[in-house]
XYZ file of C-alpha atoms in Angstrom:
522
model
C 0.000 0.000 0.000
C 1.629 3.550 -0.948
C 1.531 7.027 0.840
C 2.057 10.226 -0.662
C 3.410 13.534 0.813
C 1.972 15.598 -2.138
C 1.210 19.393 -0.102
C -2.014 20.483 -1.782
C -2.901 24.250 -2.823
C -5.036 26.530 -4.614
C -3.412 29.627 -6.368
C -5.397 32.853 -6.468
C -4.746 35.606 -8.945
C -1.398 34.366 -9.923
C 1.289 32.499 -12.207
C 3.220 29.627 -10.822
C 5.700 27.761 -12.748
C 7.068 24.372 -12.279
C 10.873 24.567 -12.074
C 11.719 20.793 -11.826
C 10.695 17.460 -11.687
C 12.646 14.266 -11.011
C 11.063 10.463 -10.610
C 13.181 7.576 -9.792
C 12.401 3.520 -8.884
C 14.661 1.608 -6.401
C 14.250 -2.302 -5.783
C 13.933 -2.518 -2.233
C 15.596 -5.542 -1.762
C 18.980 -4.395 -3.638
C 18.801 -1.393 -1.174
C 18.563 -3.627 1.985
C 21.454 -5.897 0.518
C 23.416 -2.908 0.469
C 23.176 -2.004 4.014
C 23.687 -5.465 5.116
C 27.106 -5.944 3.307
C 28.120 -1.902 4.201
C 27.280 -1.035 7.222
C 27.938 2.390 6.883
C 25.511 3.255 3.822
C 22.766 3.659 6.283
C 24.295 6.511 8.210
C 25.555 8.017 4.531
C 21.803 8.295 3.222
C 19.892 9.113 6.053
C 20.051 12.712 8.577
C 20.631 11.498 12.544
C 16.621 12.567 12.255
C 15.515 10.141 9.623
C 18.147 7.305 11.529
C 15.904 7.573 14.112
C 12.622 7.066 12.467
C 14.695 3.818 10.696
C 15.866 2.705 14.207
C 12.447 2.788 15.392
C 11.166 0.518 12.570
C 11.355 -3.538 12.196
C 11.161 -5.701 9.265
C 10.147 -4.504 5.821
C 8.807 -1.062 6.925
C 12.552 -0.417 8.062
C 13.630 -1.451 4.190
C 10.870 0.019 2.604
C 11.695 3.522 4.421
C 15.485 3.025 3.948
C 14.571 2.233 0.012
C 12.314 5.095 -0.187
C 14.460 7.958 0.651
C 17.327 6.004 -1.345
C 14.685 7.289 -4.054
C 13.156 10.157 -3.214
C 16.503 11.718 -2.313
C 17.690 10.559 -6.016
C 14.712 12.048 -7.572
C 15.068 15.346 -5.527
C 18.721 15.454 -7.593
C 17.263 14.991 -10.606
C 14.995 17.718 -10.199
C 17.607 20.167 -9.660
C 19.362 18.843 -12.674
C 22.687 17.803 -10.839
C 22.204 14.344 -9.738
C 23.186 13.649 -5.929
C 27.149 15.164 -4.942
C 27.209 18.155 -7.295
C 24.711 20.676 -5.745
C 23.080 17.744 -3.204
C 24.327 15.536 -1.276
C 22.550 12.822 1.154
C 22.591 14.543 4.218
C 21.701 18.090 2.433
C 18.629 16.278 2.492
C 15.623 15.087 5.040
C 12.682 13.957 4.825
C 10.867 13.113 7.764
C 6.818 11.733 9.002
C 4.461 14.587 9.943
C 1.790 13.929 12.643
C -0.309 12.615 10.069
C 2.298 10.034 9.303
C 3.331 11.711 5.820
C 6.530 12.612 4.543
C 7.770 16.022 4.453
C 10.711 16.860 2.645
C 11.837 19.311 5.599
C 15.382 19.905 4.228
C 17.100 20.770 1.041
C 19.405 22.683 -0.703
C 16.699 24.914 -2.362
C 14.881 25.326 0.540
C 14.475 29.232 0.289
C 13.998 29.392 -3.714
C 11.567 26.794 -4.430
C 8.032 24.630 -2.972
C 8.508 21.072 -3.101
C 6.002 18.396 -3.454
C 6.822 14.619 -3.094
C 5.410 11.733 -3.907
C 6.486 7.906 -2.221
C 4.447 4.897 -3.491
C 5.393 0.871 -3.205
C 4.847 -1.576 -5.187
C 5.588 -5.191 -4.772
C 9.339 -5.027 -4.078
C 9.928 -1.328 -5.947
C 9.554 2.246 -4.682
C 8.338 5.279 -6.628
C 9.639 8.353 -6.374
C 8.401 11.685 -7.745
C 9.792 15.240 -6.719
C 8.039 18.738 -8.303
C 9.725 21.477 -7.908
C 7.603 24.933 -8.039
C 8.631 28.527 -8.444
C 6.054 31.218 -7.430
C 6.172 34.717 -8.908
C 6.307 37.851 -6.519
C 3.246 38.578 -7.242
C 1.604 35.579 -6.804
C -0.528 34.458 -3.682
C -0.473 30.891 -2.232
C -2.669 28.769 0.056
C -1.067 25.683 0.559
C -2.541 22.958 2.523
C -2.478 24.799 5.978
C -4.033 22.597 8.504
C -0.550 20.512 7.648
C 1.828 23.377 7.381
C 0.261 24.678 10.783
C 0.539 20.948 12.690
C 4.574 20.895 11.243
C 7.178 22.349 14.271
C 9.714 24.493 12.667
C 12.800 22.860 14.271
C 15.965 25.346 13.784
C 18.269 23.041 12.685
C 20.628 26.113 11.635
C 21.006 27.548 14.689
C 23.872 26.824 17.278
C 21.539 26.057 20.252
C 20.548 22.674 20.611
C 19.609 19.476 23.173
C 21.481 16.340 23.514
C 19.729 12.834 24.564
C 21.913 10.291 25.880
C 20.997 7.098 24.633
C 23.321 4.942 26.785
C 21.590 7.114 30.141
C 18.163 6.314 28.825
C 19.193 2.666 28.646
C 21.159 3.002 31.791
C 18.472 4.141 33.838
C 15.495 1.586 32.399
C 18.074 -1.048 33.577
C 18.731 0.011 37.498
C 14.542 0.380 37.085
C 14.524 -3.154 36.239
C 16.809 -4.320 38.790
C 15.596 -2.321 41.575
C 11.744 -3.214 41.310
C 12.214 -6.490 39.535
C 9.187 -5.476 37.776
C 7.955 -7.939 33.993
C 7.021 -4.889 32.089
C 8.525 -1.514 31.670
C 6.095 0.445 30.259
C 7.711 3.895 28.984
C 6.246 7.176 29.092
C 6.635 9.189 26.443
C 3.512 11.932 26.594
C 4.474 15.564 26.120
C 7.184 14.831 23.437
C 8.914 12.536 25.521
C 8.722 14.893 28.547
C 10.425 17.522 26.423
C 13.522 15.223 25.604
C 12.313 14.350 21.668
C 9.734 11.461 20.822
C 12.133 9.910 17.982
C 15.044 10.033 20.231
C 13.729 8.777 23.346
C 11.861 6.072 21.106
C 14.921 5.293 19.781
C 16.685 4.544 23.124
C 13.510 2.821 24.917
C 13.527 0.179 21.757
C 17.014 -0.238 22.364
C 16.642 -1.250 25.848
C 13.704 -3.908 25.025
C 10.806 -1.796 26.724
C 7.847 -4.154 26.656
C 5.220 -0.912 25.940
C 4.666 2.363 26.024
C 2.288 5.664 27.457
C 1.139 8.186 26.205
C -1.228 10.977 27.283
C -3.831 11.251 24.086
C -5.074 9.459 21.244
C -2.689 11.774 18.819
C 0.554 11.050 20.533
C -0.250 6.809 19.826
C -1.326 7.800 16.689
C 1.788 9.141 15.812
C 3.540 6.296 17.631
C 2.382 3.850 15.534
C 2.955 5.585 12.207
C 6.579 6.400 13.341
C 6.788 2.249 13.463
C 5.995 1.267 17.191
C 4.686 -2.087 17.460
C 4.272 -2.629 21.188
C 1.306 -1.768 22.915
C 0.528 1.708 23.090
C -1.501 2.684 26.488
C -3.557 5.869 26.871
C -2.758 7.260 30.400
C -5.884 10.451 29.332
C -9.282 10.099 28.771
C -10.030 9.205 24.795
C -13.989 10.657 23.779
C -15.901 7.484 22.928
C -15.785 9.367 19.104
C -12.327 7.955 18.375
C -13.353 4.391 19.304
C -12.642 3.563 15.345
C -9.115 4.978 15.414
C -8.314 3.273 18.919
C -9.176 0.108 16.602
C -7.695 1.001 13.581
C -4.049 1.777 15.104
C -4.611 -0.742 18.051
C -4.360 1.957 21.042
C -5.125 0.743 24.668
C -7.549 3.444 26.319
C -8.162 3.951 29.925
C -11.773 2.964 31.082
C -12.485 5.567 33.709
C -16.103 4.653 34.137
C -19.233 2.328 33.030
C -20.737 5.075 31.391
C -17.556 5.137 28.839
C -17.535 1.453 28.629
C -21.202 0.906 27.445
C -20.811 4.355 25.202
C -17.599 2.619 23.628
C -19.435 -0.553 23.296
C -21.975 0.845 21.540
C -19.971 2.712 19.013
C -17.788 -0.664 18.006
C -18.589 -1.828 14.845
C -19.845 -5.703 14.808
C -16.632 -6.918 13.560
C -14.242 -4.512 15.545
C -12.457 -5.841 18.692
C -10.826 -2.891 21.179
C -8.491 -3.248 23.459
C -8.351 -1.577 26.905
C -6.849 -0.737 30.140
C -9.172 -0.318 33.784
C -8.235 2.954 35.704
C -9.138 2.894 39.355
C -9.439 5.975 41.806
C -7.445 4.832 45.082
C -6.992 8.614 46.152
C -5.388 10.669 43.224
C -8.515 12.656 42.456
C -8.017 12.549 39.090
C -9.299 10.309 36.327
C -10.663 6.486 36.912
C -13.246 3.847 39.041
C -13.889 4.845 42.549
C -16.564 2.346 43.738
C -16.109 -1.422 43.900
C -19.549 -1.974 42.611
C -19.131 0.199 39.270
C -15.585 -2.145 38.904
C -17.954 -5.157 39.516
C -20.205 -4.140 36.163
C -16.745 -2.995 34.585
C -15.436 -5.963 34.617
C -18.270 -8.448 34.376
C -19.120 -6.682 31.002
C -15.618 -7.184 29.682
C -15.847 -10.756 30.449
C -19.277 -11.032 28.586
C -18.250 -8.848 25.963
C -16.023 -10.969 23.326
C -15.314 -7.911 21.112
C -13.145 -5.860 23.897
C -9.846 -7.272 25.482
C -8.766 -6.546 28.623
C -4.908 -6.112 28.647
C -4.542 -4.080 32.014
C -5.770 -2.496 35.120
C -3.771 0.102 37.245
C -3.645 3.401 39.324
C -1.662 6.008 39.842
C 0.033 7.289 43.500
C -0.333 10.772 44.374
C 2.137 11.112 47.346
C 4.855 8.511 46.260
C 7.448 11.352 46.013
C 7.036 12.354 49.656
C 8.745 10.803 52.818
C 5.298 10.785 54.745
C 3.977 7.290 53.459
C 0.497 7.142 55.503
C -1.182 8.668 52.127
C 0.582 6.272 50.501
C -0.247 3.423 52.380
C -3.695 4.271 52.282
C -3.644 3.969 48.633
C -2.413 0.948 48.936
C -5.116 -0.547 51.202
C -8.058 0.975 48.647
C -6.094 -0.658 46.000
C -6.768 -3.619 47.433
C -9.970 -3.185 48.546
C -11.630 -2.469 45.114
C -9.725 -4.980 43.217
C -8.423 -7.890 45.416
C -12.087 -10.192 44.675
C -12.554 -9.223 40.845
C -12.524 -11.854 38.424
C -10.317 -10.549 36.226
C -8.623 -12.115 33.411
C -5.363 -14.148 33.698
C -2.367 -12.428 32.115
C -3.706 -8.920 32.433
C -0.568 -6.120 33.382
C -0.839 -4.500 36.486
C 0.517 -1.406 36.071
C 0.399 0.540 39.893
C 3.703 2.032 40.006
C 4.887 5.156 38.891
C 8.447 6.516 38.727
C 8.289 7.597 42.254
C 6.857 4.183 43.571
C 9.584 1.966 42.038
C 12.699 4.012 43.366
C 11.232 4.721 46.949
C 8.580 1.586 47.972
C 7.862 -1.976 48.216
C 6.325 -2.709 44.967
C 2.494 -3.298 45.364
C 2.688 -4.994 42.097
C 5.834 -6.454 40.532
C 3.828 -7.246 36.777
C 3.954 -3.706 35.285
C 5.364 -0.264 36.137
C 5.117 3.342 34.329
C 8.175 4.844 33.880
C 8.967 8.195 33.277
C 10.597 11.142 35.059
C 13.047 8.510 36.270
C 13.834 6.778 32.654
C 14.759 10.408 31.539
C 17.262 10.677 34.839
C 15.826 13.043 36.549
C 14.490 12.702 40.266
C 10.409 13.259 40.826
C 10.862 14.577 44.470
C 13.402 16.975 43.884
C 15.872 17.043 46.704
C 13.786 15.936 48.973
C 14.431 12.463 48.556
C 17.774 10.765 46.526
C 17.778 9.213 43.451
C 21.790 9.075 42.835
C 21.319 6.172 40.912
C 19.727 7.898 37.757
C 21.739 9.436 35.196
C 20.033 12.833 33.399
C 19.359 11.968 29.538
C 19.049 15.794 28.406
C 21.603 18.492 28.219
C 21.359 22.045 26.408
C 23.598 23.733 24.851
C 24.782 26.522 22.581
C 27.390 28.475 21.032
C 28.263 32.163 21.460
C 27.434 33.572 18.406
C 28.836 37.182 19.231
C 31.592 38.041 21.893
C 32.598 42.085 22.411
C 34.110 43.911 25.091
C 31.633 45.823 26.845
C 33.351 49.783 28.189
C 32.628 50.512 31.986
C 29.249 51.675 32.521
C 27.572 49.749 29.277
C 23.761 48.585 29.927
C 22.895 45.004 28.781
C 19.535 43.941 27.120
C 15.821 44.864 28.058
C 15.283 47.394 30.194
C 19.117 48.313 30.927
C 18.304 45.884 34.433
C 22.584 45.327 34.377
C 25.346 47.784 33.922
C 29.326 46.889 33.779
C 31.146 48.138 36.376
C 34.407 47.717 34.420
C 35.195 46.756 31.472
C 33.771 43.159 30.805
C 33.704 41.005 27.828
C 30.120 39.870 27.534
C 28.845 36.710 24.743
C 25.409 36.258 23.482
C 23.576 32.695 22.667
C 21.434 32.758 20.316
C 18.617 31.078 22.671
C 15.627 32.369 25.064
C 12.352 31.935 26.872
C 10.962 31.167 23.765
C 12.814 28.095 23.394
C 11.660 27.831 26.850
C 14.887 29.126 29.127
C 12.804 31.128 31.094
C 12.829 34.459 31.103
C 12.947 34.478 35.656
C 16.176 32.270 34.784
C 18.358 35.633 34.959
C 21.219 35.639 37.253
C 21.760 31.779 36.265
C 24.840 30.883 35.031
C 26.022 28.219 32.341
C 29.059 26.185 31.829
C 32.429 27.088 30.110
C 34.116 23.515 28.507
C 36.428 23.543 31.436
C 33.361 23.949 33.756
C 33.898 27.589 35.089
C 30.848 29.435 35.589
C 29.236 32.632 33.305
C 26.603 34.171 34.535
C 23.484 34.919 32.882
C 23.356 38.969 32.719
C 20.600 41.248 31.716
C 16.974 40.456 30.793
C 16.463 36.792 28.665
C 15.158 38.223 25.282
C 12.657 36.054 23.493
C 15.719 34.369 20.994
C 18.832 35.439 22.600
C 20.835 35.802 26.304
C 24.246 37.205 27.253
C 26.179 35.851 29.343
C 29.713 37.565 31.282
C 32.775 35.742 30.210
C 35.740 35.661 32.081
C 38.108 36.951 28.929
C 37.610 37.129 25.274
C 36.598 33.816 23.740
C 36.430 32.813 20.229
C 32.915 32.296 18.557
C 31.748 29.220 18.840
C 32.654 28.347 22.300
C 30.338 25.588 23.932
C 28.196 27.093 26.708
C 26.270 24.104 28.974
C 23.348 25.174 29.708
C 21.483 22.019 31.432
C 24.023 19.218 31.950
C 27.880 18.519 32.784
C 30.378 20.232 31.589
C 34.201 19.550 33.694
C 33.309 18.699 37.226
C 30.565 20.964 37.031
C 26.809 20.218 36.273
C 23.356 22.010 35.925
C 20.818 20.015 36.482
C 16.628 20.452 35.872
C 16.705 20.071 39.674
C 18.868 23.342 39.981
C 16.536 24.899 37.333
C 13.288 24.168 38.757
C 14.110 25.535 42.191
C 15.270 28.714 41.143
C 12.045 29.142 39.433
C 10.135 27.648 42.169
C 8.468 24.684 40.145
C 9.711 20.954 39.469
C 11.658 19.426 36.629
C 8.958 18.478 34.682
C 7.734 21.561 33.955
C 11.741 22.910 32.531
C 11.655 19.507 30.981
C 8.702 20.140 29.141
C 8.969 24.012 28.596
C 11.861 23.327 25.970
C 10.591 24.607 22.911
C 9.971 22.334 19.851
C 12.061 24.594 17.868
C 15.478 23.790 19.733
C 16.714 19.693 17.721
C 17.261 17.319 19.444
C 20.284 15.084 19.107
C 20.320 11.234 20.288
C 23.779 10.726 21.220
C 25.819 7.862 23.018
C-alpha cells in the first residue's frame, strides 16, 4: 500500500511555474542488501533525524523507508538537474513523518527558492519516487494545505543552540529500574514529546533497551507512535472521547476505562466486527481520572468478560504522594487498591501497572507485573531534593554556542530594560537562545558552563531568541556554553533549574521549545 506527501494548494490571482521534476524507482531488496554488506551506507543516506525514524522501525517497513528515501533523495537530484554530490548531497537532504504520518521533505538545498512536493508509493518489491519542484512569482498568492503546514514544528536546525539525549543514560536508567523493582514490564512514558527530551530520540533509546510498551497521554501522541513504526502496545494514560473508538481500533491503542458510562458508550460505538483493546483505571486517592466504587468495577469488569469484542490487557492506578517521605497517604492507597480490586474476576495475564516513577525508586512494589516509567527513565528525580535518586543518570543536556563576543566599556547597559550595567570593562557573549525556546525568562542571574566547567553568569533580561552571558576573557565564537548538563566537574541540572524558578523538573523539561533539535547521542 503507498503514501504520498503531495502538499495540496489553490493559487489565487497568480502564475506559478514548475521549475523541476525528477522520478526515480529503487528495488527494495537491492537497497537492503546494500546495508547489510556496508554497514555504513545507512548513516551516509539518512540525517541522525531520519536514523531515528529507521531505528524505530522492524522488518520490511525499516527497508521500505530506507529504500524510499534512497529514491526520493535521487529524484530530488534529478529535479535540480545535478544528480546527488554536485549541488546535493545525502545529508543536504531530510525527509521526515508529519503527525499525520506523511513525509515532508523538511530539508534541502533549495529550501528558500523553491516549494517542493513529493510523492512515495510501493509496489511489490519497488519504490516510486516523484519530486516537483515549483517557483512562485512575486506577485503571486499561495494557500497551501495549511491545517498541515500549521501541525509541522519548525525545528531550527541552523542555529547553534541545541539538546542532547543520551541514549546509553536512557538505557542506563530503564536497567537500574529493572533491577531495583524487579518489575515484567517496563512500560515507557513518552507523553508531552517525551517529557520535552524528543519522541524519535527517546523512542529510539527505549527500543534499544527492550521496553515491553509504552504511554502516552492522548489518542494523537499513539497515533503518531504507531505511524513512526511502534509495534508494542501503546496505552492511553488520558481520557479518549468514545468518538475515536474507530481509530483506537484502527491503530490498536489501549484506552483507559475511567467509568461504566464510557464502557457501554464505547461498546456501543464498536462496529460488529471490531475488537478494542483496553486498560481499567481505578481511583485509590489521586482525584483525578478512573473507578472509585467497587460496585461500578464489579459491572466494569463483568461486562468485559461477557463482551467478546473488547480485550482486557490491564488495570492500574496512579500514587499521588509517592514522592514524599510521609507514606500514611501512601499506604492508604495501597489498602483501597486492594480493597476495590483484590475479589474481581479478572482475566489471567492482564498487566498490572500501579507504580509510577516515584513508587519503584522509593517503595515496596504493590505490584511487581507492570510499572510506568517516566521522570526517572529520563534521569531526573520526581521529588526533587527531597528524597535521593543518585542512581539515575540525566538523559538531556542544552547547549549553545556564542554567536557574538565584544568587550563591553565601563558603565555599558545590557539587554531589556538596561536591568545590568558593567562596572568595568567586561567582555560579555550572546547565545542565540531564550524563553521562547523555553529558558525562562525568571532564569536571569543563572549561570552556564564554560568547557572547562567555570561558571558565566546569565546577565541582563532573557530576550525572546537570545541571552548574554559575562565571560571571564575574550573567547572565540563558537565556544560551547552548557546550559542544562555537565560540563568539567561541574553540572546544571533540571533540579537546579526548577528551584530557582520555584516549580519541578517536569515543567523545565517540558517548557523546551519544539524549535530547539534534538540530538540522540551515546
Amino acid at each position: 500500500m503507498g503514501y504520498r506527501g503531495y502538499n495540496e494548494y489553490n493559487i489565487l490571482g497568480g502564475m506559478y511555474m514548475i521549475v523541476g521534476h525528477g522520478i526515480d524507482a529503487q528495488i527494495i531488496s537491492q537497497v537492503s542488501a546494500v546495508a547489510e554488506r556496508r554497514p555504513g551506507f545507512v548513516d551516509v543516506i539518512l540525517t541522525p533525524a531520519e536514523r531515528a525514524v529507521y531505528d524505530a522501525r522492524k522488518g520490511k517497513h525499516r527497508q521500505e523507508f530506507l529504500a524510499g528515501r534512497f529514491s526520493i533523495k535521487e529524484a530530488y537530484s534529478k529535479a535540480i538537474g545535478t544528480g546527488i554530490g554536485s549541488q546535493a548531497h545525502w545529508q543536504d537532504i531530510e525527509i521526515l513523518p508529519n503527525d499525520s504520518g506523511q513525509p515532508i521533505m523538511v530539508k534541502h538545498p533549495k529550501q528558500d527558492k523553491v516549494t517542493v512536493h513529493i510523492s512515495i508509493s510501493h509496489t511489490g518489491d519497488t519504490v516510486h519516487s516523484s519530486v516537483i519542484l515549483e517557483e512562485m512569482s512575486a506577485s503571486s498568492t499561495k494557500i497551501s494545505n495549511q491545517q498541515d503546514i500549521a501541525s509541522q514544528a519548525i525545528i531550527s536546525t541552523r542555529r547553534p543552540a541545541w539538546i542532547e539525549i543520551s541514549e546509553n543514560a536512557i538505557q542506563k536508567n530503564i536497567a537500574v529500574i529493572r533491577e531495583l523493582t524487579g518489575a515484567h514490564h517496563f512500560i515507557a512514558i513518552v507523553k508531552a514529546n517525551a517529557y520535552g527530551h524528543g519522541m524519535a530520540q527517546v523512542l529510539t533509546a527505549a527500543k534499544h533497551a527492550n521496553v515491553d510498551g509504552f504511554g502516552v497521554a492522548t489518542i494523537d501522541e499513539g497515533i503518531w507512535l504507531r505511524q513512526y513504526g511502534i509495534l508494542e502496545p501503546i496505552f492511553i494514560l488520558g481520557v479518549t472521547p468514545v468518538t475515536y473508538v474507530d481509530d483506537l481500533v484502527k491503530y490498536q491503542l489501549i484506552p483507559v476505562v475511567t467509568s461504566e458510562a464510557w464502557l457501554n458508550a464505547a461498546v456501543n460505538k464498536l462496529s460488529s466486527q471490531a475488537s478494542l483493546v483496553i486498560s481499567i483505571g481505578v481511583d485509590t486517592g489521586m482525584g483525578r481520572i478512573g473507578i472509585r466504587h467497587h460496585d461500578e468495577l464489579q459491572r466494569v469488569v463483568e461486562k468485559i468478560n461477557q463482551t467478546d469484542q473488547l480485550i482486557l490487557k490491564g488495570i492500574g492506578m496512579h500514587f499521588a504522594t509517592a514522592d514524599e517521605k510521609d507514606e500514611a497517604y501512601y499506604q492508604k492507597q495501597v489498602q483501597t487498591w486492594h480493597e476495590l480490586v483484590d475479589d474481581l474476576p479478572l482475566p489471567q495475564h492482564i498487566w498490572y501497572h500501579l507504580a509510577n516513577s516515584a513508587t519503584a525508586l522509593w517503595h515496596e512494589q504493590p505490584s511487581r507485573d507492570a510499572i510506568r516509567v517516566g521522570a526517572a527513565m529520563y534521569g531526573f528525580n520526581p521529588s526533587g531534593k527531597e528524597m535521593l535518586a543518585s542512581q539515575l543518570t540525566p538523559a538531556l543536556t542544552l547547549k549553545a554556542e556564542l554567536v557574538h563576543v565584544k568587550q563591553a566599556e565601563a558603565g555599558a547597559s545590557i539587554s531589556y530594560g538596561a536591568t545590568y550595567q558593567t562596572k568595568q570593562p567586561e567582555w560579555i557573549g550572546t547565545l542565540p537562545l531564550g524563553y521562547a525556546d523555553g529558558y525562562a525568562r525568571q532564569l536571569q542571574g543563572m549561570y552556564g558552563l564554560l568547557p572547562d566547567g567555570r561558571h558565566v553568569e546569565i546577565i541582563g533580561r532573557i530576550a525572546m531568541d537570545q541571552l548574554m552571558v559575562r565571560l571571564p576573557e575574550e573567547m572565540p565564537i563558537g565556544t560551547v556554553i552548557t546550559l542544562i548538563g555537565k560540563a568539567g566537574d561541574e553540572e546544571i541540572t533540571l533540579v537546579d533549574l526548577a528551584e530557582r524558578l520555584n516549580t519541578i523538573p517536569y515543567e523545565i523539561a517540558t517548557s523546551l521549545s519544539t524549535r530547539l533539535p534534538r540530538k540522540l547521542v551515546k
